[in-house]
Every structure is written in structure tokens, then in C-alpha cells.
PDB file of C-alpha atoms in Angstrom:
ATOM      1  CA  MET A  11       7.554  17.382 -13.972  1.00  0.00           C
ATOM      2  CA  THR A  12       7.098  15.480 -10.677  1.00  0.00           C
ATOM      3  CA  PRO A  13       6.351  17.338  -7.654  1.00  0.00           C
ATOM      4  CA  PRO A  14       8.923  16.975  -4.582  1.00  0.00           C
ATOM      5  CA  SER A  15       8.179  14.652  -2.029  1.00  0.00           C
ATOM      6  CA  ILE A  16       8.070  14.482   1.794  1.00  0.00           C
ATOM      7  CA  ASP A  17       8.986  10.848   2.926  1.00  0.00           C
ATOM      8  CA  ILE A  18       7.106  10.169   6.421  1.00  0.00           C
ATOM      9  CA  VAL A  19       5.987   6.959   8.446  1.00  0.00           C
ATOM     10  CA  THR A  20       2.406   7.143  10.113  1.00  0.00           C
ATOM     11  CA  ALA A  21       0.485   5.056  12.324  1.00  0.00           C
ATOM     12  CA  VAL A  22      -2.996   3.888  12.272  1.00  0.00           C
ATOM     13  CA  ILE A  23      -4.030   3.790  16.074  1.00  0.00           C
ATOM     14  CA  ARG A  24      -7.568   2.153  16.884  1.00  0.00           C
ATOM     15  CA  ASP A  25      -9.522   2.229  20.135  1.00  0.00           C
ATOM     16  CA  ALA A  26     -11.565  -0.536  21.677  1.00  0.00           C
ATOM     17  CA  ALA A  27     -14.469   0.778  19.772  1.00  0.00           C
ATOM     18  CA  GLY A  28     -12.882   0.449  16.192  1.00  0.00           C
ATOM     19  CA  ARG A  29     -12.336   4.122  16.115  1.00  0.00           C
ATOM     20  CA  MET A  30      -9.122   5.861  14.621  1.00  0.00           C
ATOM     21  CA  LEU A  31      -7.040   8.461  15.919  1.00  0.00           C
ATOM     22  CA  VAL A  32      -6.358  11.505  13.976  1.00  0.00           C
ATOM     23  CA  VAL A  33      -4.069  14.516  14.864  1.00  0.00           C
ATOM     24  CA  ARG A  34      -4.003  18.090  14.052  1.00  0.00           C
ATOM     25  CA  LYS A  35      -1.233  20.145  14.039  1.00  0.00           C
ATOM     26  CA  ARG A  36      -0.939  23.364  15.586  1.00  0.00           C
ATOM     27  CA  GLY A  37      -1.936  26.660  13.133  1.00  0.00           C
ATOM     28  CA  THR A  38      -3.709  24.127  10.510  1.00  0.00           C
ATOM     29  CA  ALA A  39      -7.312  23.012  10.158  1.00  0.00           C
ATOM     30  CA  ILE A  40      -6.586  19.500   8.762  1.00  0.00           C
ATOM     31  CA  PHE A  41      -6.585  16.277  10.693  1.00  0.00           C
ATOM     32  CA  MET A  42      -4.109  13.397   9.649  1.00  0.00           C
ATOM     33  CA  LYS A  43      -2.554   9.891  11.232  1.00  0.00           C
ATOM     34  CA  PRO A  44       0.074  10.736  13.810  1.00  0.00           C
ATOM     35  CA  GLY A  45       3.819  10.245  12.806  1.00  0.00           C
ATOM     36  CA  GLY A  46       6.292  12.094  10.763  1.00  0.00           C
ATOM     37  CA  LYS A  47       9.924  12.298   9.197  1.00  0.00           C
ATOM     38  CA  ARG A  48      12.582   9.761   9.854  1.00  0.00           C
ATOM     39  CA  GLU A  49      15.711  11.312  11.683  1.00  0.00           C
ATOM     40  CA  PRO A  50      19.150  10.504   9.832  1.00  0.00           C
ATOM     41  CA  GLY A  51      19.625   6.754  10.183  1.00  0.00           C
ATOM     42  CA  GLU A  52      16.079   5.758  11.769  1.00  0.00           C
ATOM     43  CA  ASP A  53      14.003   3.023  10.555  1.00  0.00           C
ATOM     44  CA  ASP A  54      10.397   3.180  10.124  1.00  0.00           C
ATOM     45  CA  LEU A  55       9.492   1.741  13.504  1.00  0.00           C
ATOM     46  CA  THR A  56      12.254   3.772  15.361  1.00  0.00           C
ATOM     47  CA  ALA A  57      10.977   7.123  13.931  1.00  0.00           C
ATOM     48  CA  LEU A  58       7.073   5.908  14.248  1.00  0.00           C
ATOM     49  CA  ALA A  59       8.141   5.328  18.258  1.00  0.00           C
ATOM     50  CA  ARG A  60       9.847   8.401  18.633  1.00  0.00           C
ATOM     51  CA  GLU A  61       7.031  10.309  16.809  1.00  0.00           C
ATOM     52  CA  LEU A  62       4.263   8.917  18.634  1.00  0.00           C
ATOM     53  CA  ASP A  63       6.000   9.752  21.774  1.00  0.00           C
ATOM     54  CA  GLU A  64       6.548  13.028  20.973  1.00  0.00           C
ATOM     55  CA  GLU A  65       3.294  14.070  19.449  1.00  0.00           C
ATOM     56  CA  ILE A  66       0.530  11.992  21.351  1.00  0.00           C
ATOM     57  CA  GLY A  67       2.756  10.717  24.893  1.00  0.00           C
ATOM     58  CA  CYS A  68       2.494   7.242  24.369  1.00  0.00           C
ATOM     59  CA  ARG A  69       4.465   4.091  23.501  1.00  0.00           C
ATOM     60  CA  LEU A  70       4.538   1.855  20.256  1.00  0.00           C
ATOM     61  CA  ILE A  71       4.230  -1.685  21.364  1.00  0.00           C
ATOM     62  CA  GLY A  72       3.362  -3.260  17.820  1.00  0.00           C
ATOM     63  CA  ALA A  73       3.249  -2.781  14.206  1.00  0.00           C
ATOM     64  CA  THR A  74       2.339  -4.251  11.057  1.00  0.00           C
ATOM     65  CA  LEU A  75       2.908  -2.642   7.537  1.00  0.00           C
ATOM     66  CA  LEU A  76      -0.509  -1.708   6.184  1.00  0.00           C
ATOM     67  CA  GLY A  77       1.627  -0.429   3.024  1.00  0.00           C
ATOM     68  CA  ALA A  78       3.035   2.586   1.220  1.00  0.00           C
ATOM     69  CA  PHE A  79       0.506   5.363   0.250  1.00  0.00           C
ATOM     70  CA  GLU A  80       1.312   8.649  -2.053  1.00  0.00           C
ATOM     71  CA  ALA A  81      -1.062  11.781  -2.130  1.00  0.00           C
ATOM     72  CA  PRO A  82      -0.802  15.580  -2.341  1.00  0.00           C
ATOM     73  CA  ALA A  83       0.900  17.161   1.262  1.00  0.00           C
ATOM     74  CA  ALA A  84      -1.867  18.513   3.129  1.00  0.00           C
ATOM     75  CA  ASN A  85       0.296  21.400   4.605  1.00  0.00           C
ATOM     76  CA  GLU A  86       3.125  21.887   1.822  1.00  0.00           C
ATOM     77  CA  PRO A  87       1.744  23.155  -1.272  1.00  0.00           C
ATOM     78  CA  GLY A  88       3.352  21.684  -4.282  1.00  0.00           C
ATOM     79  CA  PHE A  89       4.441  18.716  -2.696  1.00  0.00           C
ATOM     80  CA  THR A  90       3.650  15.074  -2.420  1.00  0.00           C
ATOM     81  CA  VAL A  91       3.531  13.180   0.656  1.00  0.00           C
ATOM     82  CA  ARG A  92       4.573   9.433   0.555  1.00  0.00           C
ATOM     83  CA  ALA A  93       3.999   7.471   3.628  1.00  0.00           C
ATOM     84  CA  ALA A  94       4.920   3.699   4.933  1.00  0.00           C
ATOM     85  CA  THR A  95       1.786   3.301   7.124  1.00  0.00           C
ATOM     86  CA  TYR A  96       1.734   0.940   9.941  1.00  0.00           C
ATOM     87  CA  LEU A  97      -1.649  -0.845  11.938  1.00  0.00           C
ATOM     88  CA  ALA A  98      -0.070   0.221  15.197  1.00  0.00           C
ATOM     89  CA  THR A  99      -0.863  -1.039  19.010  1.00  0.00           C
ATOM     90  CA  VAL A 100       0.372   1.604  21.537  1.00  0.00           C
ATOM     91  CA  GLU A 101       0.152   1.963  25.461  1.00  0.00           C
ATOM     92  CA  GLY A 102      -0.323   4.882  27.623  1.00  0.00           C
ATOM     93  CA  GLN A 103      -2.552   7.970  27.727  1.00  0.00           C
ATOM     94  CA  VAL A 104      -2.949   9.407  24.500  1.00  0.00           C
ATOM     95  CA  ALA A 105      -2.818  13.068  24.675  1.00  0.00           C
ATOM     96  CA  ALA A 106      -1.773  16.271  22.177  1.00  0.00           C
ATOM     97  CA  ARG A 107       1.885  17.285  22.755  1.00  0.00           C
ATOM     98  CA  ALA A 108       4.590  18.791  20.815  1.00  0.00           C
ATOM     99  CA  GLU A 109       3.083  20.432  17.599  1.00  0.00           C
ATOM    100  CA  ILE A 110      -0.455  18.741  18.010  1.00  0.00           C
ATOM    101  CA  GLU A 111      -3.022  20.870  18.993  1.00  0.00           C
ATOM    102  CA  GLU A 112      -6.262  18.780  18.911  1.00  0.00           C
ATOM    103  CA  LEU A 113      -7.028  14.652  18.722  1.00  0.00           C
ATOM    104  CA  ALA A 114      -9.904  13.337  17.382  1.00  0.00           C
ATOM    105  CA  TRP A 115     -11.398   9.673  17.288  1.00  0.00           C
ATOM    106  CA  ILE A 116     -13.599   9.134  14.145  1.00  0.00           C
ATOM    107  CA  ASP A 117     -15.389   5.971  12.517  1.00  0.00           C
ATOM    108  CA  PRO A 118     -12.767   5.070   9.540  1.00  0.00           C
ATOM    109  CA  ALA A 119     -16.478   4.186   7.638  1.00  0.00           C
ATOM    110  CA  ALA A 120     -17.897   7.463   8.591  1.00  0.00           C
ATOM    111  CA  PRO A 121     -15.358  10.210   9.432  1.00  0.00           C
ATOM    112  CA  GLY A 122     -18.039  12.981   9.525  1.00  0.00           C
ATOM    113  CA  ASP A 123     -17.519  16.585   8.483  1.00  0.00           C
ATOM    114  CA  ILE A 124     -14.119  16.810   9.955  1.00  0.00           C
ATOM    115  CA  VAL A 125     -11.374  17.953   7.424  1.00  0.00           C
ATOM    116  CA  LEU A 126      -9.006  15.063   6.660  1.00  0.00           C
ATOM    117  CA  ALA A 127      -5.615  15.347   4.776  1.00  0.00           C
ATOM    118  CA  PRO A 128      -5.664  13.753   1.091  1.00  0.00           C
ATOM    119  CA  LEU A 129      -3.330  11.031   2.419  1.00  0.00           C
ATOM    120  CA  MET A 130      -5.990  10.056   5.110  1.00  0.00           C
ATOM    121  CA  ARG A 131      -8.625   9.468   2.345  1.00  0.00           C
ATOM    122  CA  VAL A 132      -6.477   7.170   0.630  1.00  0.00           C
ATOM    123  CA  VAL A 133      -5.496   5.171   3.794  1.00  0.00           C
ATOM    124  CA  LEU A 134      -9.207   5.237   4.947  1.00  0.00           C
ATOM    125  CA  ALA A 135      -9.820   3.670   1.463  1.00  0.00           C
ATOM    126  CA  ALA A 136      -7.352   0.828   1.789  1.00  0.00           C
ATOM    127  CA  LEU A 137      -8.629   0.155   5.436  1.00  0.00           C
ATOM    128  CA  ALA A 138     -12.279  -0.390   3.971  1.00  0.00           C
ATOM    129  CA  ALA A 139     -10.925  -2.821   1.004  1.00  0.00           C
TER     130      ALA A 139
END
């Protein structure tokens, strides 16, 4: 039996040094890419722009589809998460807002000992390829 899925849209955001932004939601220990679920009627980029504004307070100014990725959901046991993931360019001061408790900038090639969501590992492998 196929596990139920959660469809989301996420962003790979890099700084000038090439580090990648990851976020941790309040009440969790796992870091992931910023983004979230689409509202009814939203396309990917509209949803991504809204989520980035809500979660990290910045404005989406450009996005290129990296790919569609799937992995076990980090915070919803028994679910699979399917993400349309975009290489995103943003403007504005990035800060934790809404349900985001913590931000971190990681080296995508060597993320260190921070706990990453399964989907993050899949995307990091795609970026390295």
C-alpha cells in the first residue's frame, strides 16, 4: 500500500558564499528547505512566494525548477512528501517568522551535524550531481 502524500513547493536559496538556507519549524528538531503547501488555486510560484514571505520575510524575485523530489515526511509519520523544488532568488532580510523557529546556512557539500529532513538529503544529492 502506498503511503499518503503531502504535496509541497520548496526553495533552494543560496547566499553569496554558496551556502544554502535551511529552516526548522517550531516544536521540531529537523531542518528543511523553506516552503510549504499550496493554497487552493495557487500555482507553484504563487505558493512559493507566499510561503517565503510568511516564513522568512523575503520576496521571491526569480525561480527555476530544480526538479520534483519525494521522500518520507520528516514531521508526519507514515506520509511521503512530494516537492516541486526551485532554485530561488530572493530579496530582503531573511528572518525566522510564523512557524519557523530557527534558520541556518549550510554548505550543501558538507552540511555538518545538523539534522536534515529526508527530502533535504535527496535534494542535496541532486545538487551535487
